[in-house]
XYZ file of C-alpha atoms in Angstrom:
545
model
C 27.790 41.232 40.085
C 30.403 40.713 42.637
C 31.848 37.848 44.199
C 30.112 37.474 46.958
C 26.815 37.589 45.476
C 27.771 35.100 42.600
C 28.931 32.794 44.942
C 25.551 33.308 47.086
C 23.586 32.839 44.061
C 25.762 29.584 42.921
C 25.104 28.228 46.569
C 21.470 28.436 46.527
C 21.125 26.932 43.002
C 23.014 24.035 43.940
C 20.919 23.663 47.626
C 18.011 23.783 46.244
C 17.349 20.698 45.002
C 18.195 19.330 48.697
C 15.811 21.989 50.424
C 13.047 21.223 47.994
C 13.685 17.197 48.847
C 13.656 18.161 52.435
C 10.367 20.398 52.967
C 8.649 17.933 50.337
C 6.177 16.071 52.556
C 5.679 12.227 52.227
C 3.098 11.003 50.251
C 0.236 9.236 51.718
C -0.286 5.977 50.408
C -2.134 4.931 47.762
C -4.251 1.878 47.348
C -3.869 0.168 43.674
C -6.491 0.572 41.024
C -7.031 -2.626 39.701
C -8.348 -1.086 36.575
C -4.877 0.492 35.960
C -3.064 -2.530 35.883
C -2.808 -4.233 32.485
C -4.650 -8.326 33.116
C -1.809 -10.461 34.235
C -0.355 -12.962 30.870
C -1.842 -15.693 32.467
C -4.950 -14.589 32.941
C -5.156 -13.121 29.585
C -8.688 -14.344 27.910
C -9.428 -15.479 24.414
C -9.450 -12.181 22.880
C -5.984 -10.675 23.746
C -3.424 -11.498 21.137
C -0.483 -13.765 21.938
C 0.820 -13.592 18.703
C 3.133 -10.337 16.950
C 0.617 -8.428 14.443
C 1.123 -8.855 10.942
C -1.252 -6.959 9.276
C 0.669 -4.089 7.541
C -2.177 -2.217 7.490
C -2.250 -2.658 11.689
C 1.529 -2.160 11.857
C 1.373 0.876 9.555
C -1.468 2.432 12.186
C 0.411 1.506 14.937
C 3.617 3.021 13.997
C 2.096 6.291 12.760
C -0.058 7.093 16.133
C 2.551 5.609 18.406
C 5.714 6.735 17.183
C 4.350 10.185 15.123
C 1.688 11.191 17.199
C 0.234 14.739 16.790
C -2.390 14.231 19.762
C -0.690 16.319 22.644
C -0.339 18.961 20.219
C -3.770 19.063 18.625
C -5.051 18.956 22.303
C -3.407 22.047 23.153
C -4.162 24.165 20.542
C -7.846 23.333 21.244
C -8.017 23.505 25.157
C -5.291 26.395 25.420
C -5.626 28.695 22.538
C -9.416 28.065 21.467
C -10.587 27.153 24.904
C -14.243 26.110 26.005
C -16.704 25.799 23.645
C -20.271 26.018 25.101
C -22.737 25.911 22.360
C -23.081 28.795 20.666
C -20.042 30.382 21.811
C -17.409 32.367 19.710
C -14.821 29.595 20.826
C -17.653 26.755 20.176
C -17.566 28.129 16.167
C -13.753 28.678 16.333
C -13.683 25.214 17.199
C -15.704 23.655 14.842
C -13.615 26.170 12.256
C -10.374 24.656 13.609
C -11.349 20.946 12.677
C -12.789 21.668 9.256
C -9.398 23.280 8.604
C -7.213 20.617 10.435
C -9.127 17.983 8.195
C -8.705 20.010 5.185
C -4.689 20.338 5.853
C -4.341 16.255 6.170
C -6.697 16.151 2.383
C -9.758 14.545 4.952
C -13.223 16.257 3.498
C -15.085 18.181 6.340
C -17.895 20.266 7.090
C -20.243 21.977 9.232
C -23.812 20.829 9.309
C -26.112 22.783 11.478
C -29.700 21.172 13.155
C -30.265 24.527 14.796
C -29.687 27.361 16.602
C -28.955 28.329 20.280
C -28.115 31.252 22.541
C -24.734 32.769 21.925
C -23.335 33.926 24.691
C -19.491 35.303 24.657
C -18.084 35.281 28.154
C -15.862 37.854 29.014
C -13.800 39.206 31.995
C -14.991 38.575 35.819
C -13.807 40.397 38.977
C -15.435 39.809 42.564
C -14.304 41.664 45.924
C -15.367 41.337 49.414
C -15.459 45.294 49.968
C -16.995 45.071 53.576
C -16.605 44.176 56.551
C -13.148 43.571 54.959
C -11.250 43.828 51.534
C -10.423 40.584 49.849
C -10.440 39.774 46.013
C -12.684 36.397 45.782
C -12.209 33.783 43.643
C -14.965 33.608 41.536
C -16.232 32.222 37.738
C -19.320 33.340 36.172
C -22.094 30.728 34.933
C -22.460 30.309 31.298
C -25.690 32.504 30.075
C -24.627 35.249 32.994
C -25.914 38.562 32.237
C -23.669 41.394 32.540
C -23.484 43.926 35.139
C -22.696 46.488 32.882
C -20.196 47.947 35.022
C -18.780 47.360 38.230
C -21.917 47.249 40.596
C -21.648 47.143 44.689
C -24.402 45.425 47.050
C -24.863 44.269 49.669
C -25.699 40.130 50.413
C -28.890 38.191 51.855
C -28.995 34.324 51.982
C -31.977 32.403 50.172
C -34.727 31.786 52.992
C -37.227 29.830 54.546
C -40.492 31.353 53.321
C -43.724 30.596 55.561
C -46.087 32.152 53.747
C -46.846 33.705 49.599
C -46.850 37.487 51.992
C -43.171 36.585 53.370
C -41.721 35.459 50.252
C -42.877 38.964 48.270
C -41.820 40.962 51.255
C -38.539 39.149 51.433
C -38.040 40.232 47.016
C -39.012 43.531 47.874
C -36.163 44.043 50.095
C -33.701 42.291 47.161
C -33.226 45.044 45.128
C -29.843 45.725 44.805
C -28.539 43.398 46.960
C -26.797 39.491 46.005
C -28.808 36.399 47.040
C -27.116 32.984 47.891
C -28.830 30.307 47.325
C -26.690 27.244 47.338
C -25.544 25.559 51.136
C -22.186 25.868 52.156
C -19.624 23.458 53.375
C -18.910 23.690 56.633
C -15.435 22.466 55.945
C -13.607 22.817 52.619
C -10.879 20.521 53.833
C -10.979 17.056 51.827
C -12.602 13.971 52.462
C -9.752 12.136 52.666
C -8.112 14.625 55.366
C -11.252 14.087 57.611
C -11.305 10.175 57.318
C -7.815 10.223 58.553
C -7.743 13.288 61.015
C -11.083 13.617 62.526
C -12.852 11.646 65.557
C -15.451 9.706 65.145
C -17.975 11.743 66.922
C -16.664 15.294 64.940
C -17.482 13.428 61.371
C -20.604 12.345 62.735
C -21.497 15.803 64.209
C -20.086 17.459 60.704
C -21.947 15.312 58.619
C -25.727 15.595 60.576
C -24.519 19.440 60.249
C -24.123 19.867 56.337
C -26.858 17.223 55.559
C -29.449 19.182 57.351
C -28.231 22.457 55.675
C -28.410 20.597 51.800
C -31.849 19.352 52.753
C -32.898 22.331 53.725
C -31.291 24.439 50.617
C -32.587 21.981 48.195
C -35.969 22.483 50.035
C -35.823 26.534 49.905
C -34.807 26.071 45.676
C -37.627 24.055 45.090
C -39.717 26.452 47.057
C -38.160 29.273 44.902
C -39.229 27.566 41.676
C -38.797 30.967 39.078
C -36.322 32.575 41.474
C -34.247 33.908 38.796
C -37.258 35.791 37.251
C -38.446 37.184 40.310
C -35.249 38.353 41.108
C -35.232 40.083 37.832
C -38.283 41.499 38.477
C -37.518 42.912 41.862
C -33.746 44.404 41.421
C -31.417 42.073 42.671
C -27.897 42.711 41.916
C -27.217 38.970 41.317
C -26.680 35.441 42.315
C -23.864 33.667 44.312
C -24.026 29.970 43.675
C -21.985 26.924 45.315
C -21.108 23.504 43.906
C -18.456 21.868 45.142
C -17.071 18.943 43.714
C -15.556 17.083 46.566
C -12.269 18.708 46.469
C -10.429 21.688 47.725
C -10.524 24.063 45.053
C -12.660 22.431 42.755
C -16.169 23.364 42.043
C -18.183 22.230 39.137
C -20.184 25.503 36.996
C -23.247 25.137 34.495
C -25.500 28.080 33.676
C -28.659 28.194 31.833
C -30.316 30.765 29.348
C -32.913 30.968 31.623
C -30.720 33.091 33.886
C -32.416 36.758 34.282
C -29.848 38.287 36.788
C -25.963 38.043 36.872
C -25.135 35.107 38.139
C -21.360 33.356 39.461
C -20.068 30.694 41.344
C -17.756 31.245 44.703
C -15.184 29.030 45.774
C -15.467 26.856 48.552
C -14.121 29.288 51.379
C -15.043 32.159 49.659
C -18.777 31.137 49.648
C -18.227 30.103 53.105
C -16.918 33.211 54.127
C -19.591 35.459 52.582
C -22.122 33.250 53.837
C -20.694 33.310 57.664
C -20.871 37.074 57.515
C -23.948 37.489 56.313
C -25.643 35.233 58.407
C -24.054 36.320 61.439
C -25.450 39.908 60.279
C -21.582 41.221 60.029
C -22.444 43.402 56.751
C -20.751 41.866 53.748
C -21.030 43.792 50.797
C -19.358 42.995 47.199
C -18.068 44.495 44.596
C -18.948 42.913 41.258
C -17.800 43.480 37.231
C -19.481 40.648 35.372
C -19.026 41.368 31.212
C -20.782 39.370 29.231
C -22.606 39.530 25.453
C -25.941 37.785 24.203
C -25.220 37.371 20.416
C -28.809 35.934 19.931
C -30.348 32.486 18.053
C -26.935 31.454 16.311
C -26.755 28.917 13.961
C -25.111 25.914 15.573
C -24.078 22.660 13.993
C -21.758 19.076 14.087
C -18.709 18.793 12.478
C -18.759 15.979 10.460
C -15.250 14.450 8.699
C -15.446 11.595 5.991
C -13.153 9.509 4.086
C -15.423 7.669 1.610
C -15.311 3.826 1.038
C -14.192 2.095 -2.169
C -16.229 -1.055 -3.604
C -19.326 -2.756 -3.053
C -19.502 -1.717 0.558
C -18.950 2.055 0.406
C -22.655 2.537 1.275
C -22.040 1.080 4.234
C -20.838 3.525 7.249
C -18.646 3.392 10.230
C -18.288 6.204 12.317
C -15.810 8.029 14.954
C -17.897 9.793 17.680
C -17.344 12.871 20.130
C -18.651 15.578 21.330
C -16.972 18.764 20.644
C -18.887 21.799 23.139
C -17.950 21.692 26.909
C -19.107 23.879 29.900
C -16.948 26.770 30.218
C -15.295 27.198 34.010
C -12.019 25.078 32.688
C -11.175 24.653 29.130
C -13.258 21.292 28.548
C -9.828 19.109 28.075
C -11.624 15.593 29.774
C -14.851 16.460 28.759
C -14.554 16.128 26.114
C -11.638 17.268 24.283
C -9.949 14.494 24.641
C -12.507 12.581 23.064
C -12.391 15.036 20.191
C -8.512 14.962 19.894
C -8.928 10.637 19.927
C -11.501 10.715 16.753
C -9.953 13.719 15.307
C -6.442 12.314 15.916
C -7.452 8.385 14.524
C -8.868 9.979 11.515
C -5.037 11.400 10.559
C -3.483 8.232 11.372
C -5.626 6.347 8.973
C -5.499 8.857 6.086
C -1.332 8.549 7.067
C -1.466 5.139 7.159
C -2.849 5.015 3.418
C -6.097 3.246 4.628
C -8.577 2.538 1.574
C -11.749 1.386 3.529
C -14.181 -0.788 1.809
C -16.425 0.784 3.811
C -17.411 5.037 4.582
C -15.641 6.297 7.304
C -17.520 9.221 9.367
C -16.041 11.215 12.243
C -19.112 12.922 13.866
C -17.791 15.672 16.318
C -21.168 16.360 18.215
C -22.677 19.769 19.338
C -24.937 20.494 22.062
C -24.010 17.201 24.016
C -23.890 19.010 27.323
C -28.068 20.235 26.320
C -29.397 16.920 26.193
C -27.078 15.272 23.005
C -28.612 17.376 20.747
C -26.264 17.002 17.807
C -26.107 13.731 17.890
C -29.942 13.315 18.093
C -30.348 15.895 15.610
C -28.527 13.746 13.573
C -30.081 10.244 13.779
C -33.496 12.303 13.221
C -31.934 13.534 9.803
C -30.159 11.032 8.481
C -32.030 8.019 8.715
C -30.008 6.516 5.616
C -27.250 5.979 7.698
C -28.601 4.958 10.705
C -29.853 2.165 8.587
C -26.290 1.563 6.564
C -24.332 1.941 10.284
C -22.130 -1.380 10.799
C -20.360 0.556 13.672
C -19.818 3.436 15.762
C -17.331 4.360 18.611
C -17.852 6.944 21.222
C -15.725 8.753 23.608
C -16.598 10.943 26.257
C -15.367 9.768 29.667
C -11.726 11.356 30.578
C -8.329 11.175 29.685
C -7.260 7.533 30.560
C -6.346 4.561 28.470
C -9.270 2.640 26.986
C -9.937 -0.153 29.179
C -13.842 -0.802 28.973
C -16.266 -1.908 26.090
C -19.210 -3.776 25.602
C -21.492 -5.021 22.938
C -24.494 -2.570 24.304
C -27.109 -5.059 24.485
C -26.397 -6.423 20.942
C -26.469 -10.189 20.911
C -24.737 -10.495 17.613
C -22.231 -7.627 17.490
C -20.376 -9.648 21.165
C -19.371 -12.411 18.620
C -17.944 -9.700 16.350
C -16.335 -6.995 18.643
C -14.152 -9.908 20.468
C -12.825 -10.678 16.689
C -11.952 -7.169 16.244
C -10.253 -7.283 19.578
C -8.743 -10.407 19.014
C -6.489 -9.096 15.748
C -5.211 -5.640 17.554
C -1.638 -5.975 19.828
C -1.755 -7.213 23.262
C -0.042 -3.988 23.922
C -3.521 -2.343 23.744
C -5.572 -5.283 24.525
C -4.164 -6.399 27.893
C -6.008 -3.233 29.561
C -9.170 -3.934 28.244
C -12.179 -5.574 30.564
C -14.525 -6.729 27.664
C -17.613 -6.776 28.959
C -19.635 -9.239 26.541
C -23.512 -8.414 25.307
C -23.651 -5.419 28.145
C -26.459 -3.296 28.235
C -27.739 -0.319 26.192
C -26.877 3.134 27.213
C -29.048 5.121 29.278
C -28.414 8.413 27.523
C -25.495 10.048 28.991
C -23.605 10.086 26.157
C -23.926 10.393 21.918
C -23.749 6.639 21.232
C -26.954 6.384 22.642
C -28.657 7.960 20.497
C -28.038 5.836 17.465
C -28.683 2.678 19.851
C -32.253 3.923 21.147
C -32.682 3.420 17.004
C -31.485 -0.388 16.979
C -28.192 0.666 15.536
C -24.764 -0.821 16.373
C -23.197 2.176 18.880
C -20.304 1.471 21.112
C -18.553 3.428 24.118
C -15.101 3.158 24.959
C -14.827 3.572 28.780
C -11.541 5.541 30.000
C -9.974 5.139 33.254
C -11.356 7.167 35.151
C -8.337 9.483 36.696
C -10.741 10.647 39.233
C -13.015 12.553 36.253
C -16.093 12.353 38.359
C -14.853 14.616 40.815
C -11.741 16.855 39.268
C -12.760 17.316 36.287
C -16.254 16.810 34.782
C -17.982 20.116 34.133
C -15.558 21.542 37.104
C -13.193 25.018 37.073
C -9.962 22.642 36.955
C -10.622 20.660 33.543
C -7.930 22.214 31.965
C -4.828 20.701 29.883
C -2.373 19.887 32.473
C -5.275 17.024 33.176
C -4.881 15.275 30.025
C -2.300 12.347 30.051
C -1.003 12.668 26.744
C 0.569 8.777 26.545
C -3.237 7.364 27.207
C -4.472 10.084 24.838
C -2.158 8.751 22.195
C -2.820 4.894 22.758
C -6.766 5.672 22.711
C -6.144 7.759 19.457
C -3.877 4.808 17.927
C -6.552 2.014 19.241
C -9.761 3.624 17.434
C -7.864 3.877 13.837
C -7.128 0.040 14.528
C -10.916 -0.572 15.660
C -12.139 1.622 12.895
C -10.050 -0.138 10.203
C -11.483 -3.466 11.396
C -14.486 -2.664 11.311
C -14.298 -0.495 7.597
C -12.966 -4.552 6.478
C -15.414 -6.480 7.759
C -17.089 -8.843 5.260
C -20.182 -9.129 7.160
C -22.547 -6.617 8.436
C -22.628 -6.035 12.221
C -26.073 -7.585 13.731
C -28.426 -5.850 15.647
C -30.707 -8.396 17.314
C -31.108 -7.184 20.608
C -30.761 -8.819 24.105
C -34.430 -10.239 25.257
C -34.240 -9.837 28.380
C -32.388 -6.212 30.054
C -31.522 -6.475 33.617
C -33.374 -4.766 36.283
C -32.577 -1.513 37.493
C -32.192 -0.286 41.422
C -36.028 -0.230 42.057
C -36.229 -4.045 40.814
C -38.623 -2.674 37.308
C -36.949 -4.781 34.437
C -34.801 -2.966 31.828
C -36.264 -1.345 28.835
C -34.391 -0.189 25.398
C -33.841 3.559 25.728
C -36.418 5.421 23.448
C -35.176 8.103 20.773
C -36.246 11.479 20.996
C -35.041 14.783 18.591
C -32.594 16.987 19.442
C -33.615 19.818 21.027
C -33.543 22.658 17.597
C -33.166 26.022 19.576
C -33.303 27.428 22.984
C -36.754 28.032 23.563
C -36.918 24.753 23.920
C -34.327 24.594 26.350
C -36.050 23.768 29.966
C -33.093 23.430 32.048
């Protein structure tokens, strides 16, 4: 190298952290998330601790999943190497492989227990291009349950109509074959929200938003219309299908899929779908290029993972469990939904076995399969084991993000209020200062496992995470992928379960179960009713989404 370039090169190291500073823009600001924010000392209510823990057993638990934590790791491995797990996936089973071992390693007895089977479906490689009127790679990710291409396969595209008549809609399938339908509306802007609240007049939003409401109506319209589209479009030759769903962000779209797909089938982001759907509305000839690969393995036999460290004494009948779902949706890597959850259970259940915890009572981790189907593991499970249904004194769920733990409630259980602000009570301000109790609450409504062991009268509990936005960057979207997970809340949330779970494992009374009277009204003003339990779904042909 010679001199002059060395000293070149030296220069622009040591400018640019100044021309990074300089082109950085300035952040907008942010309003404060009350949530967030731990409650303010004196506000503090009855059941945050203003006392230094003395429990050793508490100490011990805190020290091991505070200062050796193993959570970040675990979480990688499991959202970077292994991946999404949609049930009945190769990565779902290496999953489920990966815990049993992980347990093994730490001395923590594990197995798989199937309820079923289900459609496995390995995903592989994706390419889209716009080949005409222009070239352009697209960025595109296929729907779980895609069929293959076999091959790279060109077409041309046509947009989902209005159909007048039965006559139109079979001459409009006829002239399918070969070709890629849209069927989703398209944004008219992909810009965000946020950038049109602050940039945009007040008669653009309100000419913007009449414009894409009036195309969603009128998509949702032409899908209802098109009940069995998918099959006719099998039947008739299409190439594929081009679906949309944005998720209120540049960039970010959620992706689902369904066995029932018959054609190959994958999502388009925001301006890509736009631009596709501009040219072939506008007649302008847009033709793609399309290598979907993808593998139907058949009915597989699909199962929970279930981890136990049995009780010692007169109470080791008795059960509490740790609860998360372990499948996700495949367009990220499933880190918020729900490996984080996983990571917490799987995570608390090393830092108790660390911490030389002897429960009195039976300590179950149920890692849940086929949550993202209806919660059919966890149903599955409650319809097969009705002995410990009947023996639960506890169970706590997670399956809501990455954030801290700041949200809990009794689920409708009179009794169990009394007991969980106890529990509360003995843990470390440190973890209880963030945490909005929120008394008897309500039962689920059955987005999540707990509810199905509280539809049975049994003592289920959700932690609620902060939310870090999960509604609309990561749930079931293409961006739920590690970099999402915050691994300081993921270690606190690990760290607070063992504590909750060791409580409850001590408890020298069993958790009640009468249930509130009276449940509040919903929306429509029709008073609240205890959600009803229902089986797991047991295989795919049962599947109706």
């Amino acid at each position: 190298m010679t001199l002059f370039v060395r000293r070149l090169s030296l220069a622009a190291v040591a400018m640019a952290p100044a021309l990074l500073t300089a082109q950085r823009p300035a952040e907008a600001p942010t309003a404060p998330n009350t949530m967030a924010r731990p409650i303010p000392q004196d506000q503090w209510p009855a059941w945050v601790r203003r006392t230094p823990v003395t429990d050793p057993v508490l100490l011990r638990i805190m020290n091991e999943g505070m200062q050796q934590s193993k959570a970040a790791d675990l979480a990688q491995v499991l959202t970077d190497s292994i991946g999404s797990r949609l049930t009945g996936s190769p990565g779902f089973m290496a999953a489920g492989d990966w815990l049993v071992k992980q347990y093994a390693g730490w001395g923590i007895a594990a197995r798989k227990e199937n309820w079923g089977t289900w459609s496995g479906f390995k995903r592989g490689a994706l390419h889209v291009d716009l080949v005409a009127p222009r070239t352009r790679t697209l960025e595109a990710t296929m729907l779980s349950w895609s069929p293959s291409t076999n091959g790279a396969v060109t077409g041309d595209v046509v947009v989902l109509p209005d159909f007048a008549t039965p006559d139109a809609a079979h001459a409009w399938l006829m002239a399918t074959r070969g070709k890629f339908v849209m069927i989703n509306a398209p944004n008219i802007t992909c810009r965000s929200n946020a950038q049109m609240a602050e940039f945009a007049t007040p008669e653009t939003m309100t000419s913007m938003r009449a414009q894409q409401d009036s195309l969603r109506v009128g998509f949702n319209t032409r899908n209802v219309a098109a009940a069995g589209l998918q099959d006719s479009l099998k039947l008739y030759g299409a190439a594929g299908v081009v679906t949309f769903g944005w998720s209120n962000y540049p960039g970010i779209n959620k992706v689902f899929g369904s066995p029932r797909q018959r054609v190959p089938t994958f999502d388009l982001s925001c301006e890509d779908y736009g631009l596709v759907y501009r040219l072939a509305t506008k007649n302008q000839g847009p033709r793609l290029r399309v290598d979907l690969q993808s593998e139907f393995l058949g009915e597989v036999p699909v199962g929970n993972v279930l981890a136990e460290i049995k009780g010692t004494g007169k109470k080791a009948s008795e059960i509490v469990m740790l609860s998360a779902h372990m499948d996700s949706w495949e367009a990220g890597s499933g880190a918020t939904d729900n490996a984080t959850g996983t990571i917490t259970m799987l995570e608390a259940m090393r830092i108790l076995k660390r911490a030389g915890v002897a429960p009195k009572r039976t300590i179950i981790a149920g890692h849940w399969a086929g949550e993202e189907q209806g919660l059919n593991g966890s149903r599955s499970f409650v319809k097969d084991h009705p002995e410990v249904v009947a023996k639960l004194h506890a169970l706590f769920n997670q399956d809501n993000g990455t954030g801290r733990i700041v949200g809990l409630s009794a689920s409708g259980l009179v009794g169990a209020d009394t007991v969980l602000r106890n529990y509360l009570s003995q843990l470390p301000s440190d973890f209880t200062q963030w945490m909005r109790y929120g008394g008897v609450g309500t039962p689920g409504t059955g987005g999540t496992d707990h509810v199905s062991f509280v539809c049975a009268g049994a003592p289920g509990f959700s932690f609620n995470a902060l939310s870090w936005d999960y509604g609309s960057t990561t749930w079931h979207t293409n961006r739920d992928t590690f970099d999402k997970i915050i691994a300081d809340d993921l270690k606190h949330n690990a760290t607070l379960t063992a504590m909750m779970i060791y409580l409850a494992s001590e408890d020298p009374t069993f958790m009640p179960r009468t249930q509130l009277a009276t449940l509040p009204a919903g929306p429509s003003g029709t008073p609240g009713t205890w959600p009803t339990c229902v089986d797991g779904i047991r295989n795919t042909n049962g599947y109706r989404r």
